[in-house]
PDB file of C-alpha atoms in Angstrom:
ATOM      1  CA  UNK D   1      84.117 104.375  91.673  1.00 51.00           C
ATOM      2  CA  UNK D   2      81.061 102.345  91.880  1.00 63.00           C
ATOM      3  CA  UNK D   3      79.708 104.259  94.707  1.00 84.00           C
ATOM      4  CA  UNK D   4      80.584 108.061  95.095  1.00 90.00           C
ATOM      5  CA  UNK D   5      79.075 108.280  98.359  1.00 93.00           C
ATOM      6  CA  UNK D   6      81.488 105.573  99.946  1.00 93.00           C
ATOM      7  CA  UNK D   7      84.317 107.637  98.399  1.00 91.00           C
ATOM      8  CA  UNK D   8      83.066 110.653 100.240  1.00 94.00           C
ATOM      9  CA  UNK D   9      82.762 108.821 103.300  1.00 95.00           C
ATOM     10  CA  UNK D  10      86.162 107.496 103.017  1.00 92.00           C
ATOM     11  CA  UNK D  11      87.671 110.872 102.373  1.00 92.00           C
ATOM     12  CA  UNK D  12      86.071 112.481 105.420  1.00 94.00           C
ATOM     13  CA  UNK D  13      87.017 109.374 107.549  1.00 92.00           C
ATOM     14  CA  UNK D  14      90.734 109.955 106.389  1.00 87.00           C
ATOM     15  CA  UNK D  15      90.807 113.582 106.618  1.00 89.00           C
ATOM     16  CA  UNK D  16      88.281 113.992 109.599  1.00 92.00           C
ATOM     17  CA  UNK D  17      87.003 117.252 108.129  1.00 92.00           C
ATOM     18  CA  UNK D  18      84.191 118.005 105.864  1.00 94.00           C
ATOM     19  CA  UNK D  19      85.912 121.046 104.433  1.00 92.00           C
ATOM     20  CA  UNK D  20      89.071 119.096 103.523  1.00 91.00           C
ATOM     21  CA  UNK D  21      86.985 116.360 101.973  1.00 91.00           C
ATOM     22  CA  UNK D  22      85.156 118.841  99.903  1.00 92.00           C
ATOM     23  CA  UNK D  23      88.279 120.571  98.497  1.00 91.00           C
ATOM     24  CA  UNK D  24      89.945 117.040  97.800  1.00 87.00           C
ATOM     25  CA  UNK D  25      86.766 115.785  95.997  1.00 90.00           C
ATOM     26  CA  UNK D  26      86.033 119.010  94.062  1.00 91.00           C
ATOM     27  CA  UNK D  27      82.389 119.315  95.713  1.00 93.00           C
ATOM     28  CA  UNK D  28      80.769 121.569  97.933  1.00 94.00           C
ATOM     29  CA  UNK D  29      80.519 121.182 101.669  1.00 93.00           C
ATOM     30  CA  UNK D  30      76.672 120.932 101.716  1.00 94.00           C
ATOM     31  CA  UNK D  31      77.195 118.038  98.926  1.00 95.00           C
ATOM     32  CA  UNK D  32      79.564 116.221 101.316  1.00 94.00           C
ATOM     33  CA  UNK D  33      76.996 116.596 104.295  1.00 95.00           C
ATOM     34  CA  UNK D  34      74.352 115.404 101.902  1.00 95.00           C
ATOM     35  CA  UNK D  35      76.240 112.161 100.885  1.00 95.00           C
ATOM     36  CA  UNK D  36      77.049 111.326 104.593  1.00 95.00           C
ATOM     37  CA  UNK D  37      73.537 111.723 105.668  1.00 95.00           C
ATOM     38  CA  UNK D  38      72.133 109.491 102.899  1.00 95.00           C
ATOM     39  CA  UNK D  39      74.803 106.879 104.072  1.00 95.00           C
ATOM     40  CA  UNK D  40      73.498 107.106 107.711  1.00 95.00           C
ATOM     41  CA  UNK D  41      69.815 107.228 106.668  1.00 95.00           C
ATOM     42  CA  UNK D  42      70.504 103.987 104.444  1.00 94.00           C
ATOM     43  CA  UNK D  43      72.360 102.080 107.344  1.00 94.00           C
ATOM     44  CA  UNK D  44      70.273 103.696 110.093  1.00 95.00           C
ATOM     45  CA  UNK D  45      73.256 104.443 112.274  1.00 96.00           C
ATOM     46  CA  UNK D  46      75.527 107.387 112.815  1.00 95.00           C
ATOM     47  CA  UNK D  47      78.841 107.141 111.139  1.00 96.00           C
ATOM     48  CA  UNK D  48      80.398 110.289 112.572  1.00 96.00           C
ATOM     49  CA  UNK D  49      80.045 112.318 115.797  1.00 95.00           C
ATOM     50  CA  UNK D  50      81.136 115.917 116.750  1.00 90.00           C
ATOM     51  CA  UNK D  51      83.268 116.823 119.862  1.00 88.00           C
ATOM     52  CA  UNK D  52      83.268 120.501 120.015  1.00 85.00           C
ATOM     53  CA  UNK D  53      84.929 121.545 116.690  1.00 83.00           C
ATOM     54  CA  UNK D  54      86.308 117.935 115.964  1.00 89.00           C
ATOM     55  CA  UNK D  55      84.725 115.153 113.871  1.00 92.00           C
ATOM     56  CA  UNK D  56      85.271 111.526 114.942  1.00 94.00           C
ATOM     57  CA  UNK D  57      84.372 108.337 113.741  1.00 95.00           C
ATOM     58  CA  UNK D  58      81.642 106.456 115.738  1.00 96.00           C
ATOM     59  CA  UNK D  59      82.204 102.580 116.438  1.00 95.00           C
ATOM     60  CA  UNK D  60      79.867 102.046 113.191  1.00 96.00           C
ATOM     61  CA  UNK D  61      82.032 104.293 111.368  1.00 95.00           C
ATOM     62  CA  UNK D  62      85.159 102.446 112.315  1.00 94.00           C
ATOM     63  CA  UNK D  63      83.645  99.369 110.998  1.00 96.00           C
ATOM     64  CA  UNK D  64      82.459 100.976 107.802  1.00 95.00           C
ATOM     65  CA  UNK D  65      85.970 102.419 107.168  1.00 92.00           C
ATOM     66  CA  UNK D  66      87.551  98.999 107.385  1.00 90.00           C
ATOM     67  CA  UNK D  67      85.078  97.496 104.986  1.00 93.00           C
ATOM     68  CA  UNK D  68      85.313 100.392 102.635  1.00 91.00           C
ATOM     69  CA  UNK D  69      88.775 100.126 102.216  1.00 83.00           C
ATOM     70  CA  UNK D  70      88.437  96.439 101.571  1.00 84.00           C
ATOM     71  CA  UNK D  71      85.980  97.260  98.863  1.00 87.00           C
ATOM     72  CA  UNK D  72      88.263  99.795  97.343  1.00 81.00           C
ATOM     73  CA  UNK D  73      91.001  97.377  97.058  1.00 70.00           C
ATOM     74  CA  UNK D  74      88.709  94.910  95.257  1.00 78.00           C
ATOM     75  CA  UNK D  75      87.519  97.709  92.941  1.00 79.00           C
ATOM     76  CA  UNK D  76      90.992  98.470  92.163  1.00 68.00           C
ATOM     77  CA  UNK D  77      91.874  94.958  91.299  1.00 66.00           C
ATOM     78  CA  UNK D  78      88.780  94.583  89.087  1.00 74.00           C
ATOM     79  CA  UNK D  79      89.708  97.701  87.331  1.00 69.00           C
ATOM     80  CA  UNK D  80      93.227  96.555  86.694  1.00 62.00           C
ATOM     81  CA  UNK D  81      92.168  93.004  85.484  1.00 67.00           C
ATOM     82  CA  UNK D  82      89.622  94.616  82.978  1.00 73.00           C
ATOM     83  CA  UNK D  83      92.141  97.092  81.698  1.00 67.00           C
ATOM     84  CA  UNK D  84      94.556  94.369  81.083  1.00 67.00           C
ATOM     85  CA  UNK D  85      92.127  92.849  78.524  1.00 69.00           C
ATOM     86  CA  UNK D  86      91.471  96.015  76.759  1.00 63.00           C
ATOM     87  CA  UNK D  87      95.165  97.024  76.265  1.00 69.00           C
ATOM     88  CA  UNK D  88      98.079  95.107  74.295  1.00 69.00           C
ATOM     89  CA  UNK D  89     100.870  96.093  76.714  1.00 75.00           C
ATOM     90  CA  UNK D  90     104.594  95.752  74.961  1.00 79.00           C
ATOM     91  CA  UNK D  91     107.930  97.417  75.262  1.00 82.00           C
ATOM     92  CA  UNK D  92     110.691  97.380  77.446  1.00 88.00           C
ATOM     93  CA  UNK D  93     110.843  98.126  81.308  1.00 91.00           C
ATOM     94  CA  UNK D  94     113.983  98.796  83.279  1.00 93.00           C
ATOM     95  CA  UNK D  95     113.832  98.158  86.780  1.00 96.00           C
ATOM     96  CA  UNK D  96     116.534  98.659  89.593  1.00 96.00           C
ATOM     97  CA  UNK D  97     116.163  97.371  93.098  1.00 95.00           C
ATOM     98  CA  UNK D  98     117.947  97.252  96.279  1.00 87.00           C
ATOM     99  CA  UNK D  99     119.732  94.097  97.060  1.00 83.00           C
ATOM    100  CA  UNK D 100     117.330  92.619  99.488  1.00 85.00           C
ATOM    101  CA  UNK D 101     114.392  93.391  97.359  1.00 92.00           C
ATOM    102  CA  UNK D 102     116.110  91.985  93.966  1.00 93.00           C
ATOM    103  CA  UNK D 103     117.220  88.917  95.834  1.00 90.00           C
ATOM    104  CA  UNK D 104     114.229  87.922  97.966  1.00 92.00           C
ATOM    105  CA  UNK D 105     111.035  89.869  96.800  1.00 92.00           C
ATOM    106  CA  UNK D 106     111.063  90.390  93.080  1.00 95.00           C
ATOM    107  CA  UNK D 107     111.830  87.067  91.632  1.00 94.00           C
ATOM    108  CA  UNK D 108     108.472  85.446  92.156  1.00 92.00           C
ATOM    109  CA  UNK D 109     107.029  88.811  91.339  1.00 95.00           C
ATOM    110  CA  UNK D 110     108.724  89.095  88.149  1.00 96.00           C
ATOM    111  CA  UNK D 111     107.715  85.338  87.094  1.00 96.00           C
ATOM    112  CA  UNK D 112     104.007  86.393  87.681  1.00 93.00           C
ATOM    113  CA  UNK D 113     104.511  89.547  85.719  1.00 93.00           C
ATOM    114  CA  UNK D 114     106.131  87.745  82.885  1.00 94.00           C
ATOM    115  CA  UNK D 115     103.225  85.047  82.450  1.00 91.00           C
ATOM    116  CA  UNK D 116     100.616  87.794  82.458  1.00 87.00           C
ATOM    117  CA  UNK D 117     102.569  90.246  80.195  1.00 89.00           C
ATOM    118  CA  UNK D 118     104.877  88.250  78.162  1.00 87.00           C
ATOM    119  CA  UNK D 119     105.295  90.838  75.485  1.00 85.00           C
ATOM    120  CA  UNK D 120     107.058  93.229  77.866  1.00 88.00           C
ATOM    121  CA  UNK D 121     110.719  92.823  78.180  1.00 90.00           C
ATOM    122  CA  UNK D 122     112.000  93.284  81.753  1.00 94.00           C
ATOM    123  CA  UNK D 123     115.582  93.715  82.830  1.00 94.00           C
ATOM    124  CA  UNK D 124     116.561  94.154  86.398  1.00 96.00           C
ATOM    125  CA  UNK D 125     119.761  95.487  88.055  1.00 94.00           C
ATOM    126  CA  UNK D 126     120.357  95.442  91.830  1.00 90.00           C
ATOM    127  CA  UNK D 127     122.529  97.758  94.073  1.00 87.00           C
ATOM    128  CA  UNK D 128     122.342  99.557  97.209  1.00 82.00           C
ATOM    129  CA  UNK D 129     119.899 102.555  97.658  1.00 82.00           C
ATOM    130  CA  UNK D 130     122.544 105.042  96.621  1.00 84.00           C
ATOM    131  CA  UNK D 131     123.195 103.220  93.340  1.00 88.00           C
ATOM    132  CA  UNK D 132     119.560 102.950  92.317  1.00 91.00           C
ATOM    133  CA  UNK D 133     119.063 106.793  93.109  1.00 90.00           C
ATOM    134  CA  UNK D 134     122.078 107.360  90.638  1.00 90.00           C
ATOM    135  CA  UNK D 135     120.837 105.109  88.014  1.00 91.00           C
ATOM    136  CA  UNK D 136     117.360 107.122  88.182  1.00 91.00           C
ATOM    137  CA  UNK D 137     119.023 110.259  87.924  1.00 86.00           C
ATOM    138  CA  UNK D 138     121.197 108.952  84.850  1.00 84.00           C
ATOM    139  CA  UNK D 139     117.846 107.558  83.188  1.00 84.00           C
ATOM    140  CA  UNK D 140     119.535 104.177  82.970  1.00 88.00           C
ATOM    141  CA  UNK D 141     116.319 102.720  84.485  1.00 92.00           C
ATOM    142  CA  UNK D 142     112.551 103.668  84.625  1.00 90.00           C
ATOM    143  CA  UNK D 143     111.536 102.376  88.120  1.00 95.00           C
ATOM    144  CA  UNK D 144     113.458 102.112  91.358  1.00 95.00           C
ATOM    145  CA  UNK D 145     112.746  99.882  94.274  1.00 95.00           C
ATOM    146  CA  UNK D 146     114.389 100.583  97.483  1.00 91.00           C
ATOM    147  CA  UNK D 147     114.797  99.601 101.139  1.00 81.00           C
ATOM    148  CA  UNK D 148     114.388 103.126 102.741  1.00 70.00           C
ATOM    149  CA  UNK D 149     112.704 106.450 101.987  1.00 66.00           C
ATOM    150  CA  UNK D 150     115.586 109.132 101.701  1.00 67.00           C
ATOM    151  CA  UNK D 151     114.846 112.794 101.839  1.00 68.00           C
ATOM    152  CA  UNK D 152     115.723 113.833  98.396  1.00 73.00           C
ATOM    153  CA  UNK D 153     113.277 116.283  96.969  1.00 78.00           C
ATOM    154  CA  UNK D 154     113.840 115.446  93.385  1.00 84.00           C
ATOM    155  CA  UNK D 155     112.152 111.913  93.881  1.00 90.00           C
ATOM    156  CA  UNK D 156     108.717 110.762  94.631  1.00 90.00           C
ATOM    157  CA  UNK D 157     108.305 107.679  96.755  1.00 91.00           C
ATOM    158  CA  UNK D 158     105.263 105.301  96.962  1.00 92.00           C
ATOM    159  CA  UNK D 159     104.839 102.472  99.502  1.00 92.00           C
ATOM    160  CA  UNK D 160     105.325  99.088  98.228  1.00 93.00           C
ATOM    161  CA  UNK D 161     105.206  96.526 101.058  1.00 90.00           C
ATOM    162  CA  UNK D 162     106.018  96.338 104.587  1.00 89.00           C
ATOM    163  CA  UNK D 163     109.070  94.919 106.218  1.00 90.00           C
ATOM    164  CA  UNK D 164     110.829  94.220 109.529  1.00 91.00           C
ATOM    165  CA  UNK D 165     114.462  94.166 110.290  1.00 92.00           C
ATOM    166  CA  UNK D 166     115.272  91.529 112.915  1.00 94.00           C
ATOM    167  CA  UNK D 167     118.392  90.573 114.780  1.00 95.00           C
ATOM    168  CA  UNK D 168     119.311  87.175 113.664  1.00 96.00           C
ATOM    169  CA  UNK D 169     122.079  84.610 114.862  1.00 96.00           C
ATOM    170  CA  UNK D 170     122.785  80.733 114.068  1.00 95.00           C
ATOM    171  CA  UNK D 171     120.361  78.685 116.250  1.00 94.00           C
ATOM    172  CA  UNK D 172     123.506  77.405 118.253  1.00 93.00           C
ATOM    173  CA  UNK D 173     124.189  80.996 119.561  1.00 94.00           C
ATOM    174  CA  UNK D 174     124.411  81.322 123.397  1.00 92.00           C
ATOM    175  CA  UNK D 175     121.921  84.121 123.296  1.00 93.00           C
ATOM    176  CA  UNK D 176     119.113  82.346 121.853  1.00 92.00           C
ATOM    177  CA  UNK D 177     118.380  80.915 125.279  1.00 90.00           C
ATOM    178  CA  UNK D 178     118.765  84.136 127.022  1.00 88.00           C
ATOM    179  CA  UNK D 179     116.076  86.383 125.414  1.00 84.00           C
ATOM    180  CA  UNK D 180     115.099  89.158 125.317  1.00 90.00           C
ATOM    181  CA  UNK D 181     118.567  90.695 125.226  1.00 92.00           C
ATOM    182  CA  UNK D 182     119.058  94.103 126.494  1.00 91.00           C
ATOM    183  CA  UNK D 183     120.454  97.063 124.675  1.00 90.00           C
ATOM    184  CA  UNK D 184     123.360  96.901 126.800  1.00 90.00           C
ATOM    185  CA  UNK D 185     124.104  93.325 125.727  1.00 92.00           C
ATOM    186  CA  UNK D 186     123.568  94.235 122.182  1.00 92.00           C
ATOM    187  CA  UNK D 187     126.657  96.845 122.572  1.00 91.00           C
ATOM    188  CA  UNK D 188     128.871  93.753 123.464  1.00 93.00           C
ATOM    189  CA  UNK D 189     127.845  91.152 120.732  1.00 95.00           C
ATOM    190  CA  UNK D 190     130.042  91.014 117.778  1.00 96.00           C
ATOM    191  CA  UNK D 191     127.824  92.206 114.885  1.00 95.00           C
ATOM    192  CA  UNK D 192     127.918  92.404 111.099  1.00 95.00           C
ATOM    193  CA  UNK D 193     126.804  95.307 109.223  1.00 92.00           C
ATOM    194  CA  UNK D 194     125.941  96.186 105.704  1.00 85.00           C
ATOM    195  CA  UNK D 195     128.115  98.742 103.837  1.00 81.00           C
ATOM    196  CA  UNK D 196     127.755 102.536 103.850  1.00 79.00           C
ATOM    197  CA  UNK D 197     125.075 103.530 101.429  1.00 72.00           C
ATOM    198  CA  UNK D 198     122.974 100.457 102.088  1.00 75.00           C
ATOM    199  CA  UNK D 199     119.232 101.132 102.775  1.00 71.00           C
ATOM    200  CA  UNK D 200     119.129  98.498 105.601  1.00 78.00           C
ATOM    201  CA  UNK D 201     121.968 100.136 107.395  1.00 83.00           C
ATOM    202  CA  UNK D 202     120.261 103.672 107.106  1.00 81.00           C
ATOM    203  CA  UNK D 203     117.081 102.204 108.767  1.00 83.00           C
ATOM    204  CA  UNK D 204     119.065 100.544 111.448  1.00 87.00           C
ATOM    205  CA  UNK D 205     120.880 103.731 112.359  1.00 85.00           C
ATOM    206  CA  UNK D 206     117.563 105.746 112.311  1.00 83.00           C
ATOM    207  CA  UNK D 207     115.971 103.575 114.732  1.00 86.00           C
ATOM    208  CA  UNK D 208     118.951 102.988 117.007  1.00 87.00           C
ATOM    209  CA  UNK D 209     118.899 106.813 117.339  1.00 82.00           C
ATOM    210  CA  UNK D 210     115.465 106.710 119.223  1.00 82.00           C
ATOM    211  CA  UNK D 211     117.276 104.493 121.998  1.00 84.00           C
ATOM    212  CA  UNK D 212     120.378 104.981 123.996  1.00 77.00           C
ATOM    213  CA  UNK D 213     122.534 103.310 121.321  1.00 83.00           C
ATOM    214  CA  UNK D 214     124.160 104.585 118.085  1.00 85.00           C
ATOM    215  CA  UNK D 215     125.452 102.568 115.454  1.00 87.00           C
ATOM    216  CA  UNK D 216     128.971 103.504 116.278  1.00 87.00           C
ATOM    217  CA  UNK D 217     128.209 102.138 119.751  1.00 89.00           C
ATOM    218  CA  UNK D 218     127.994  98.487 118.181  1.00 92.00           C
ATOM    219  CA  UNK D 219     130.745  96.008 118.567  1.00 92.00           C
ATOM    220  CA  UNK D 220     131.270  95.811 114.567  1.00 93.00           C
ATOM    221  CA  UNK D 221     133.153  92.603 113.645  1.00 95.00           C
ATOM    222  CA  UNK D 222     132.798  93.078 109.953  1.00 94.00           C
ATOM    223  CA  UNK D 223     131.241  95.216 107.169  1.00 92.00           C
ATOM    224  CA  UNK D 224     129.788  92.891 104.242  1.00 92.00           C
ATOM    225  CA  UNK D 225     128.356  94.122 100.994  1.00 84.00           C
ATOM    226  CA  UNK D 226     125.528  91.724 100.606  1.00 85.00           C
ATOM    227  CA  UNK D 227     122.848  89.919 102.601  1.00 88.00           C
ATOM    228  CA  UNK D 228     123.934  86.409 101.272  1.00 92.00           C
ATOM    229  CA  UNK D 229     127.389  87.237 102.500  1.00 93.00           C
ATOM    230  CA  UNK D 230     126.348  88.027 106.042  1.00 94.00           C
ATOM    231  CA  UNK D 231     124.037  84.931 106.086  1.00 95.00           C
ATOM    232  CA  UNK D 232     126.832  82.652 104.986  1.00 95.00           C
ATOM    233  CA  UNK D 233     129.339  84.232 107.660  1.00 96.00           C
ATOM    234  CA  UNK D 234     126.548  83.661 110.470  1.00 95.00           C
ATOM    235  CA  UNK D 235     126.755  79.923 109.644  1.00 93.00           C
ATOM    236  CA  UNK D 236     130.302  79.820 110.924  1.00 92.00           C
ATOM    237  CA  UNK D 237     130.380  82.363 113.757  1.00 93.00           C
ATOM    238  CA  UNK D 238     128.770  83.388 116.929  1.00 92.00           C
ATOM    239  CA  UNK D 239     128.407  86.976 115.365  1.00 95.00           C
ATOM    240  CA  UNK D 240     124.733  88.484 114.950  1.00 96.00           C
ATOM    241  CA  UNK D 241     123.282  90.570 112.088  1.00 96.00           C
ATOM    242  CA  UNK D 242     120.389  92.864 111.664  1.00 94.00           C
ATOM    243  CA  UNK D 243     118.488  91.485 108.283  1.00 94.00           C
ATOM    244  CA  UNK D 244     115.214  91.904 106.382  1.00 91.00           C
ATOM    245  CA  UNK D 245     112.776  89.331 107.662  1.00 92.00           C
ATOM    246  CA  UNK D 246     112.214  88.601 103.909  1.00 90.00           C
ATOM    247  CA  UNK D 247     115.644  87.614 103.608  1.00 91.00           C
ATOM    248  CA  UNK D 248     115.854  84.710 106.226  1.00 94.00           C
ATOM    249  CA  UNK D 249     112.276  83.054 106.012  1.00 90.00           C
ATOM    250  CA  UNK D 250     113.987  79.606 104.652  1.00 91.00           C
ATOM    251  CA  UNK D 251     116.724  79.821 107.367  1.00 95.00           C
ATOM    252  CA  UNK D 252     114.051  80.439 110.111  1.00 94.00           C
ATOM    253  CA  UNK D 253     111.806  77.666 108.718  1.00 91.00           C
ATOM    254  CA  UNK D 254     114.737  75.146 108.731  1.00 93.00           C
ATOM    255  CA  UNK D 255     115.962  76.249 112.082  1.00 93.00           C
ATOM    256  CA  UNK D 256     119.315  77.247 110.871  1.00 95.00           C
ATOM    257  CA  UNK D 257     118.951  80.791 112.208  1.00 96.00           C
ATOM    258  CA  UNK D 258     116.959  82.228 115.293  1.00 95.00           C
ATOM    259  CA  UNK D 259     115.537  85.764 115.982  1.00 95.00           C
ATOM    260  CA  UNK D 260     117.160  87.342 118.965  1.00 94.00           C
ATOM    261  CA  UNK D 261     114.544  89.828 120.540  1.00 93.00           C
ATOM    262  CA  UNK D 262     115.923  92.977 121.617  1.00 92.00           C
ATOM    263  CA  UNK D 263     114.199  94.797 124.439  1.00 89.00           C
ATOM    264  CA  UNK D 264     112.649  98.207 123.446  1.00 86.00           C
ATOM    265  CA  UNK D 265     113.675  97.920 119.934  1.00 89.00           C
ATOM    266  CA  UNK D 266     111.538  97.198 116.883  1.00 88.00           C
ATOM    267  CA  UNK D 267     112.725  98.093 113.492  1.00 90.00           C
ATOM    268  CA  UNK D 268     109.804  98.412 110.937  1.00 87.00           C
ATOM    269  CA  UNK D 269     110.033 100.008 107.396  1.00 86.00           C
ATOM    270  CA  UNK D 270     108.513 100.012 104.015  1.00 88.00           C
ATOM    271  CA  UNK D 271     110.023  99.183 100.733  1.00 91.00           C
ATOM    272  CA  UNK D 272     109.252 102.019  98.299  1.00 93.00           C
ATOM    273  CA  UNK D 273     108.771 102.680  94.647  1.00 95.00           C
ATOM    274  CA  UNK D 274     110.856 105.546  93.522  1.00 94.00           C
ATOM    275  CA  UNK D 275     111.007 107.511  90.408  1.00 92.00           C
ATOM    276  CA  UNK D 276     112.103 111.248  89.578  1.00 87.00           C
ATOM    277  CA  UNK D 277     109.608 113.798  90.215  1.00 86.00           C
ATOM    278  CA  UNK D 278     107.099 114.433  87.366  1.00 79.00           C
ATOM    279  CA  UNK D 279     108.086 111.170  85.466  1.00 74.00           C
ATOM    280  CA  UNK D 280     105.494 108.683  84.611  1.00 74.00           C
ATOM    281  CA  UNK D 281     105.462 105.946  81.962  1.00 78.00           C
ATOM    282  CA  UNK D 282     102.726 103.197  81.294  1.00 82.00           C
ATOM    283  CA  UNK D 283     104.940 100.334  81.864  1.00 86.00           C
ATOM    284  CA  UNK D 284     106.159 101.571  85.289  1.00 89.00           C
ATOM    285  CA  UNK D 285     102.606 102.250  86.367  1.00 89.00           C
ATOM    286  CA  UNK D 286     101.313  98.730  84.914  1.00 90.00           C
ATOM    287  CA  UNK D 287     104.183  97.035  87.114  1.00 94.00           C
ATOM    288  CA  UNK D 288     103.399  99.101  90.263  1.00 93.00           C
ATOM    289  CA  UNK D 289      99.715  98.161  89.871  1.00 89.00           C
ATOM    290  CA  UNK D 290     100.684  94.469  89.315  1.00 91.00           C
ATOM    291  CA  UNK D 291     102.922  94.555  92.407  1.00 94.00           C
ATOM    292  CA  UNK D 292     100.615  96.121  94.663  1.00 90.00           C
ATOM    293  CA  UNK D 293      98.096  93.453  93.867  1.00 85.00           C
ATOM    294  CA  UNK D 294     100.424  90.506  93.891  1.00 85.00           C
ATOM    295  CA  UNK D 295      99.642  87.667  96.429  1.00 77.00           C
ATOM    296  CA  UNK D 296     103.003  86.912  97.995  1.00 74.00           C
ATOM    297  CA  UNK D 297     103.376  83.429  99.171  1.00 63.00           C
TER     298      UNK D 297
END
């Protein structure tokens, strides 16, 4: 880190505790106070304020936090780029990814990775979240990328990128002109769903539980085993489907599909890197760093 004082500030700002920051950074609490004081003296403005026993960011502190996180991102990218010069990477990396990620996220990412690290041989398998977890447990892949964060304690999860699951229909669907639709209307519309074990289905089910609906309340027309099958079905029917926004960019741009807004329902999620607890290997770490810095277009 180029400026440890910014690291101290960032840790205090995230924990809102000088004591917790000192423990996390393995320094004393007076040292934390000294670093924060030096920042405030240099900037000639307070970045924290006390309200009783609480520590809060001032408006200036919030601005400093935003810029500090941007700087840290630049630092990480700089360190990553310099490390790629000093190390000769080769070997084989086995990746398993949920279907949506394998089809719509990874192709361009893998092409960029190959251009930069051509000596690394990459293989990719795809399947639903349950399959990827099973492949990891069997040690047939090194790194998984899945659509939902399950609760299995034998895995560690790291956030990759954000996603949104949206309700889509072909652009001629009668409901396109009647938006937003209510949850009660949603119950009556023929809907396509992914198969059991799908990360997308798991996330939909979780979010519906926070409303008056359950997945079982929906008017299921058919279960299909892939996003592409669902998309092709939608072209020829008046059914609807919940799909990742990443999977329908082209159809939305071409006005083949439309998003149906559902009142009081927003389904956001993250895609996650997943590995067995305690397992690390250099090529997986390299790929994760590359992916996190990749500029998706």
